[in-house]
CSV table of C-alpha atoms (C1' of nucleotides) in Angstrom, one decimal:
chain,number,residue,atom,x,y,z
A,133,MET,CA,-34.7,-29.6,3.8
A,134,THR,CA,-34.3,-32.7,2.0
A,135,ALA,CA,-31.1,-31.0,1.4
A,136,ALA,CA,-28.7,-33.8,1.1
A,137,ALA,CA,-25.3,-32.4,0.1
A,138,PRO,CA,-24.7,-28.7,0.7
A,139,THR,CA,-21.2,-28.9,-0.5
A,140,THR,CA,-21.3,-25.2,-0.9
A,141,SER,CA,-22.1,-24.2,2.6
A,142,SER,CA,-24.2,-21.7,4.3
A,143,ARG,CA,-22.1,-19.0,5.7
A,144,ALA,CA,-21.7,-16.2,3.2
A,145,LEU,CA,-18.9,-13.8,3.1
A,146,PRO,CA,-19.1,-10.1,2.2
A,147,HIS,CA,-17.6,-9.3,-1.2
A,148,PRO,CA,-17.4,-5.9,-2.8
A,149,ALA,CA,-19.5,-5.7,-6.0
A,150,ARG,CA,-17.5,-5.5,-9.2
A,151,GLU,CA,-18.2,-1.8,-9.6
A,152,ASP,CA,-17.0,-1.1,-6.0
A,153,ILE,CA,-13.6,-2.5,-6.7
A,154,ARG,CA,-11.0,0.3,-6.5
A,155,LEU,CA,-7.7,0.3,-8.2
A,156,GLU,CA,-6.0,1.8,-5.2
A,157,GLY,CA,-7.4,-1.0,-3.0
A,158,VAL,CA,-6.2,-3.7,-5.4
A,159,LEU,CA,-2.7,-2.1,-5.6
A,160,HIS,CA,-2.6,-1.8,-1.8
A,161,ALA,CA,-3.6,-5.4,-1.3
A,162,LEU,CA,-1.0,-6.6,-3.8
A,163,SER,CA,1.8,-4.4,-2.3
A,164,ASP,CA,2.2,-6.8,0.6
A,165,PRO,CA,4.7,-9.6,-0.1
A,166,MET,CA,2.6,-12.2,1.7
A,167,ARG,CA,-0.5,-11.3,-0.2
A,168,LEU,CA,1.4,-11.0,-3.5
A,169,ARG,CA,2.7,-14.5,-2.9
A,170,ILE,CA,-0.8,-15.7,-2.1
A,171,VAL,CA,-2.2,-14.3,-5.4
A,172,ARG,CA,0.7,-15.8,-7.3
A,173,GLU,CA,0.0,-19.2,-6.0
A,174,LEU,CA,-3.6,-18.7,-6.6
A,175,ALA,CA,-3.0,-17.8,-10.2
A,176,ALA,CA,-0.7,-20.7,-10.8
A,177,GLY,CA,-2.7,-23.2,-9.0
A,178,ALA,CA,-6.2,-24.6,-9.5
A,179,ASP,CA,-9.4,-22.6,-9.7
A,180,GLU,CA,-9.9,-22.8,-6.0
A,181,LEU,CA,-7.5,-23.3,-3.2
A,182,SER,CA,-8.2,-23.7,0.5
A,183,CYS,CA,-6.6,-21.5,2.9
A,184,SER,CA,-4.7,-24.2,4.7
A,185,HIS,CA,-3.0,-25.2,1.3
A,186,PHE,CA,-0.7,-22.2,1.8
A,187,ASP,CA,2.3,-22.6,3.9
A,188,LEU,CA,3.1,-19.0,4.9
A,189,PRO,CA,5.8,-18.0,7.4
A,190,VAL,CA,3.1,-16.3,9.6
A,191,THR,CA,0.5,-17.5,12.0
A,192,LYS,CA,-3.0,-18.5,11.0
A,193,SER,CA,-4.4,-15.4,12.5
A,194,THR,CA,-2.3,-13.3,10.2
A,195,THR,CA,-3.1,-15.6,7.2
A,196,THR,CA,-6.8,-15.0,7.8
A,197,HIS,CA,-6.2,-11.3,8.0
A,198,HIS,CA,-4.4,-11.3,4.6
A,199,PHE,CA,-7.1,-13.3,3.0
A,200,ARG,CA,-9.7,-10.9,4.2
A,201,VAL,CA,-7.7,-7.9,2.9
A,202,LEU,CA,-7.6,-9.7,-0.5
A,203,ARG,CA,-11.3,-10.4,-0.4
A,204,GLU,CA,-12.4,-6.9,0.8
A,205,SER,CA,-10.2,-5.3,-1.9
A,206,GLY,CA,-11.9,-7.5,-4.5
A,207,VAL,CA,-9.0,-9.5,-5.6
A,208,ILE,CA,-10.2,-12.9,-4.5
A,209,ARG,CA,-13.5,-14.6,-3.9
A,210,GLN,CA,-14.0,-16.8,-0.9
A,211,VAL,CA,-16.6,-19.5,-0.3
A,212,TYR,CA,-17.0,-21.9,2.5
A,213,ARG,CA,-17.0,-25.5,1.7
A,214,GLY,CA,-17.6,-27.4,4.8
A,215,THR,CA,-14.9,-26.3,7.1
A,216,ALA,CA,-12.6,-25.3,4.4
A,217,LYS,CA,-12.7,-21.9,2.8
A,218,MET,CA,-11.9,-22.0,-0.9
A,219,ASN,CA,-10.2,-19.1,-2.5
A,220,GLY,CA,-10.2,-18.0,-6.1
A,221,LEU,CA,-9.0,-15.0,-8.0
A,222,ARG,CA,-11.8,-12.7,-9.3
A,223,ARG,CA,-10.3,-12.7,-12.8
A,224,ASP,CA,-13.6,-12.0,-14.5
A,225,ASP,CA,-14.3,-8.9,-12.5
A,226,LEU,CA,-10.7,-7.7,-12.6
A,227,ASP,CA,-10.3,-8.3,-16.3
A,228,ALA,CA,-13.6,-6.5,-16.9
A,229,LEU,CA,-12.6,-3.5,-14.9
A,230,PHE,CA,-8.9,-3.3,-15.7
A,231,PRO,CA,-8.2,-5.3,-18.9
A,232,GLY,CA,-4.8,-6.7,-18.9
A,233,LEU,CA,-3.8,-5.5,-15.6
A,234,LEU,CA,-3.9,-8.7,-13.6
A,235,ASP,CA,-1.8,-10.4,-16.3
A,236,SER,CA,0.7,-7.7,-16.3
A,237,LEU,CA,0.9,-7.8,-12.5
A,238,LEU,CA,1.3,-11.5,-12.5
A,239,ALA,CA,4.0,-11.4,-15.2
A,240,ALA,CA,5.8,-8.7,-13.3
A,241,ALA,CA,5.7,-10.7,-10.2
A,242,ASP,CA,7.0,-13.8,-12.0
A,243,ARG,CA,9.8,-11.8,-13.6
A,244,GLN,CA,10.9,-10.3,-10.3
A,245,ALA,CA,10.8,-13.7,-8.6
A,246,ALA,CA,13.0,-15.2,-11.4
A,247,ARG,CA,15.3,-12.2,-11.2
A,248,LEU,CA,15.7,-12.5,-7.4
A,249,GLY,CA,16.2,-16.2,-7.7
A,250,VAL,CA,13.1,-17.3,-5.9
A,251,ALA,CA,11.5,-20.4,-7.2
A,252,GLY,CA,8.2,-19.7,-8.9
B,85,MET,CA,31.4,25.2,-20.9
B,86,THR,CA,33.2,27.5,-18.7
B,87,ALA,CA,30.0,26.7,-17.1
B,88,ALA,CA,27.8,29.5,-18.1
B,89,ALA,CA,24.3,28.1,-17.5
B,90,PRO,CA,24.1,25.3,-14.9
B,91,THR,CA,20.5,24.7,-15.9
B,92,THR,CA,20.8,21.2,-14.4
B,93,SER,CA,21.8,22.1,-10.9
B,94,SER,CA,24.1,20.8,-8.3
B,95,ARG,CA,22.0,19.1,-5.7
B,96,ALA,CA,21.7,15.4,-6.4
B,97,LEU,CA,18.9,13.2,-5.2
B,98,PRO,CA,19.2,9.5,-4.2
B,99,HIS,CA,17.4,7.2,-6.6
B,100,PRO,CA,17.3,3.4,-6.4
B,101,ALA,CA,19.2,1.6,-9.1
B,102,ARG,CA,17.0,-0.1,-11.7
B,103,GLU,CA,17.7,-3.5,-10.3
B,104,ASP,CA,16.8,-2.4,-6.8
B,105,ILE,CA,13.2,-1.4,-7.8
B,106,ARG,CA,10.8,-3.8,-6.1
B,107,LEU,CA,7.3,-4.5,-7.4
B,108,GLU,CA,5.8,-4.3,-4.0
B,109,GLY,CA,7.3,-0.9,-3.5
B,110,VAL,CA,5.9,0.3,-6.8
B,111,LEU,CA,2.5,-1.0,-6.0
B,112,HIS,CA,2.6,0.5,-2.6
B,113,ALA,CA,3.6,3.9,-3.9
B,114,LEU,CA,0.7,3.7,-6.5
B,115,SER,CA,-1.8,2.6,-3.9
B,116,ASP,CA,-2.1,6.1,-2.5
B,117,PRO,CA,-4.7,8.2,-4.3
B,118,MET,CA,-2.6,11.4,-4.2
B,119,ARG,CA,0.4,9.6,-5.7
B,120,LEU,CA,-1.6,7.8,-8.3
B,121,ARG,CA,-3.0,11.1,-9.3
B,122,ILE,CA,0.6,12.6,-9.5
B,123,VAL,CA,1.8,9.7,-11.7
B,124,ARG,CA,-1.3,10.0,-14.0
B,125,GLU,CA,-0.6,13.7,-14.5
B,126,LEU,CA,3.1,12.9,-15.1
B,127,ALA,CA,2.2,10.3,-17.7
B,128,ALA,CA,-0.3,12.6,-19.4
B,129,GLY,CA,1.9,15.7,-19.3
B,130,ALA,CA,5.2,16.6,-20.6
B,131,ASP,CA,8.5,14.7,-20.1
B,132,GLU,CA,9.3,16.7,-17.0
B,133,LEU,CA,7.0,18.6,-14.7
B,134,SER,CA,7.9,20.7,-11.7
B,135,CYS,CA,6.5,19.9,-8.3
B,136,SER,CA,4.6,23.2,-8.1
B,137,HIS,CA,2.8,22.3,-11.3
B,138,PHE,CA,0.6,20.0,-9.3
B,139,ASP,CA,-2.3,21.5,-7.4
B,140,LEU,CA,-3.0,18.9,-4.8
B,141,PRO,CA,-5.4,19.3,-1.9
B,142,VAL,CA,-2.7,18.9,0.6
B,143,THR,CA,0.1,21.1,2.0
B,144,LYS,CA,3.5,21.5,0.4
B,145,SER,CA,5.1,19.4,3.1
B,146,THR,CA,2.8,16.4,2.3
B,147,THR,CA,3.4,16.9,-1.4
B,148,THR,CA,7.2,16.8,-0.8
B,149,HIS,CA,6.6,13.6,1.1
B,150,HIS,CA,4.6,11.9,-1.7
B,151,PHE,CA,7.2,12.9,-4.2
B,152,ARG,CA,9.9,11.3,-2.1
B,153,VAL,CA,8.0,8.1,-1.7
B,154,LEU,CA,7.5,8.0,-5.5
B,155,ARG,CA,11.2,8.6,-6.1
B,156,GLU,CA,12.4,6.2,-3.5
B,157,SER,CA,10.2,3.4,-4.8
B,158,GLY,CA,11.7,3.9,-8.3
B,159,VAL,CA,8.6,5.3,-10.0
B,160,ILE,CA,9.8,8.7,-10.8
B,161,ARG,CA,13.1,10.5,-11.4
B,162,GLN,CA,13.7,13.9,-9.8
B,163,VAL,CA,16.3,16.5,-10.8
B,164,TYR,CA,16.8,20.0,-9.6
B,165,ARG,CA,16.7,22.8,-12.2
B,166,GLY,CA,17.4,25.9,-10.4
B,167,THR,CA,14.8,26.3,-7.6
B,168,ALA,CA,12.4,23.9,-9.4
B,169,LYS,CA,12.5,20.2,-9.0
B,170,MET,CA,11.6,18.5,-12.3
B,171,ASN,CA,9.8,15.1,-12.0
B,172,GLY,CA,9.6,12.4,-14.7
B,173,LEU,CA,8.4,8.9,-14.8
B,174,ARG,CA,11.1,6.2,-15.0
B,175,ARG,CA,9.4,4.7,-18.0
B,176,ASP,CA,12.6,3.1,-19.3
B,177,ASP,CA,13.5,1.4,-16.1
B,178,LEU,CA,10.0,0.2,-15.3
B,179,ASP,CA,9.4,-1.0,-18.8
B,180,ALA,CA,12.6,-3.0,-18.7
B,181,LEU,CA,11.8,-4.5,-15.4
B,182,PHE,CA,8.0,-5.1,-15.8
B,183,PRO,CA,7.2,-4.9,-19.5
B,184,GLY,CA,3.6,-3.6,-20.0
B,185,LEU,CA,3.0,-3.0,-16.4
B,186,LEU,CA,3.1,0.7,-16.4
B,187,ASP,CA,0.8,1.0,-19.3
B,188,SER,CA,-1.7,-1.4,-17.8
B,189,LEU,CA,-1.6,0.5,-14.6
B,190,LEU,CA,-2.1,3.8,-16.4
B,191,ALA,CA,-4.9,2.4,-18.5
B,192,ALA,CA,-6.6,1.0,-15.4
B,193,ALA,CA,-6.3,4.3,-13.7
B,194,ASP,CA,-7.7,6.1,-16.7
B,195,ARG,CA,-10.6,3.6,-16.9
B,196,GLN,CA,-11.5,4.0,-13.3
B,197,ALA,CA,-11.4,7.8,-13.5
B,198,ALA,CA,-13.7,7.7,-16.5
B,199,ARG,CA,-16.0,5.2,-14.8
B,200,LEU,CA,-16.2,7.4,-11.7
B,201,GLY,CA,-16.8,10.5,-13.6
B,202,VAL,CA,-13.6,12.2,-12.6
B,203,ALA,CA,-12.1,14.4,-15.4
B,204,GLY,CA,-8.9,13.0,-16.7
C,214,DC,C1',22.4,42.9,-0.9
C,215,DG,C1',17.5,42.0,-0.1
C,216,DA,C1',13.3,39.8,-1.0
C,217,DC,C1',10.8,36.3,-3.0
C,218,DT,C1',9.8,31.6,-4.6
C,219,DC,C1',10.5,26.6,-4.5
C,220,DG,C1',11.3,23.0,-2.0
C,221,DT,C1',13.3,20.6,2.6
C,222,DA,C1',13.8,19.0,7.4
C,223,DC,C1',12.1,18.1,11.7
C,224,DG,C1',8.7,17.3,15.1
C,225,DA,C1',4.1,16.1,16.3
C,226,DT,C1',-0.4,13.6,15.9
C,227,DA,C1',-3.7,10.6,14.5
C,228,DG,C1',-4.8,6.7,12.1
C,229,DA,C1',-3.7,2.5,9.6
C,230,DC,C1',-1.3,-1.8,9.3
C,231,DC,C1',1.1,-6.4,10.3
C,232,DT,C1',1.8,-9.5,13.6
C,233,DC,C1',0.7,-12.3,17.3
C,234,DG,C1',-1.9,-15.1,21.1
C,235,DT,C1',-5.9,-16.7,23.0
C,236,DA,C1',-10.5,-18.0,23.0
C,237,DG,C1',-14.3,-19.2,20.4
C,238,DT,C1',-17.5,-21.0,16.3
C,239,DA,C1',-18.8,-24.0,12.4
C,240,DC,C1',-18.5,-28.3,10.3
C,241,DG,C1',-17.5,-33.2,9.5
C,242,DG,C1',-16.5,-37.8,11.0
C,243,DT,C1',-16.5,-41.5,14.6
D,62,DA,C1',-22.6,-37.0,21.5
D,63,DC,C1',-17.7,-36.1,21.2
D,64,DC,C1',-13.6,-34.7,19.3
D,65,DG,C1',-10.6,-32.9,15.8
D,66,DT,C1',-10.0,-29.6,12.0
D,67,DA,C1',-10.4,-25.1,9.8
D,68,DC,C1',-11.1,-20.7,10.3
D,69,DT,C1',-12.6,-16.3,13.0
D,70,DA,C1',-13.0,-12.6,16.5
D,71,DC,C1',-11.0,-9.7,19.6
D,72,DG,C1',-7.5,-7.3,21.8
D,73,DA,C1',-2.6,-5.8,22.1
D,74,DG,C1',2.0,-4.4,20.7
D,75,DG,C1',5.0,-2.2,17.6
D,76,DT,C1',5.9,-0.1,13.3
D,77,DC,C1',4.7,2.6,9.5
D,78,DT,C1',2.1,6.4,7.2
D,79,DA,C1',-0.4,10.7,5.9
D,80,DT,C1',-1.0,14.9,7.3
D,81,DC,C1',0.1,19.2,9.2
D,82,DG,C1',2.9,23.5,10.9
D,83,DT,C1',6.9,26.0,11.4
D,84,DA,C1',11.5,27.0,10.5
D,85,DC,C1',15.2,26.7,7.2
D,86,DG,C1',18.5,26.3,2.7
D,87,DA,C1',19.0,27.0,-2.4
D,88,DG,C1',18.5,29.6,-6.2
D,89,DT,C1',16.7,33.8,-9.0
D,90,DC,C1',15.7,38.5,-9.9
D,91,DG,C1',15.5,43.5,-8.8
DNA sequence: CGACTCGTACGATAGACCTCGTAGTACGGT
DNA sequence: ACCGTACTACGAGGTCTATCGTACGAGTCG
């Protein structure tokens, strides 16, 4: 109604509340190479990145699956913006629940990537 | 000498070399509640703890399985000492590979346990 | 030696997980 | 209204995992 520009669109996606985020779930989400890669790009990139920004060596179905696992474990936040789905790390919640963990994890991933000769 | 007391016994167990430890493997190992619990007890307890010290709500077969996963992912070191198998965290290797990660993980686990009202 | 304890190996089972393909929905532009 | 793009839902295949039970090897103590 008189709504001109609903840039942030209607469809809502189920996210776990902060207090429902479980460490085991986060670790499980990050234990998959594809998902770890997504999170690293998310941390290195802008605040929000669309799903299609990622060029993963899997089909789009699988990509969707991984993003959902990340969202349902509480690692990322997803919001529709038109046809695109924007993804962002839940830094605030993760830092509140597990101070320093996310940074250690990202640093560890960076270190390993450097050690294995994979471009960051 | 003349080998009187072979406290540290014969049977050797395969461990991954430090440089073969993968972050994804570590995270996967720690993403299981039973294994996370083991690691927490290991970190809180003495340098080395026997398998039988742990009173887990699973059978002995399953316990063996979990310890093996932890060992093969590089999280713990296992050594036979008579009939007992002593377990210790590979703090040195993990700290060298991923500085600060183990402490962050343990702190996060402690925090969550406290938050959920589980005795540490 | 015999018996007991500690832990292993192997097989089985049920569930979870990663991957894919196809078909379908939501949104934006022409 | 139509089409293209972005993402999803559902189902299937193959692999991995957690769990168990039973049978077995290694070591210690009487």
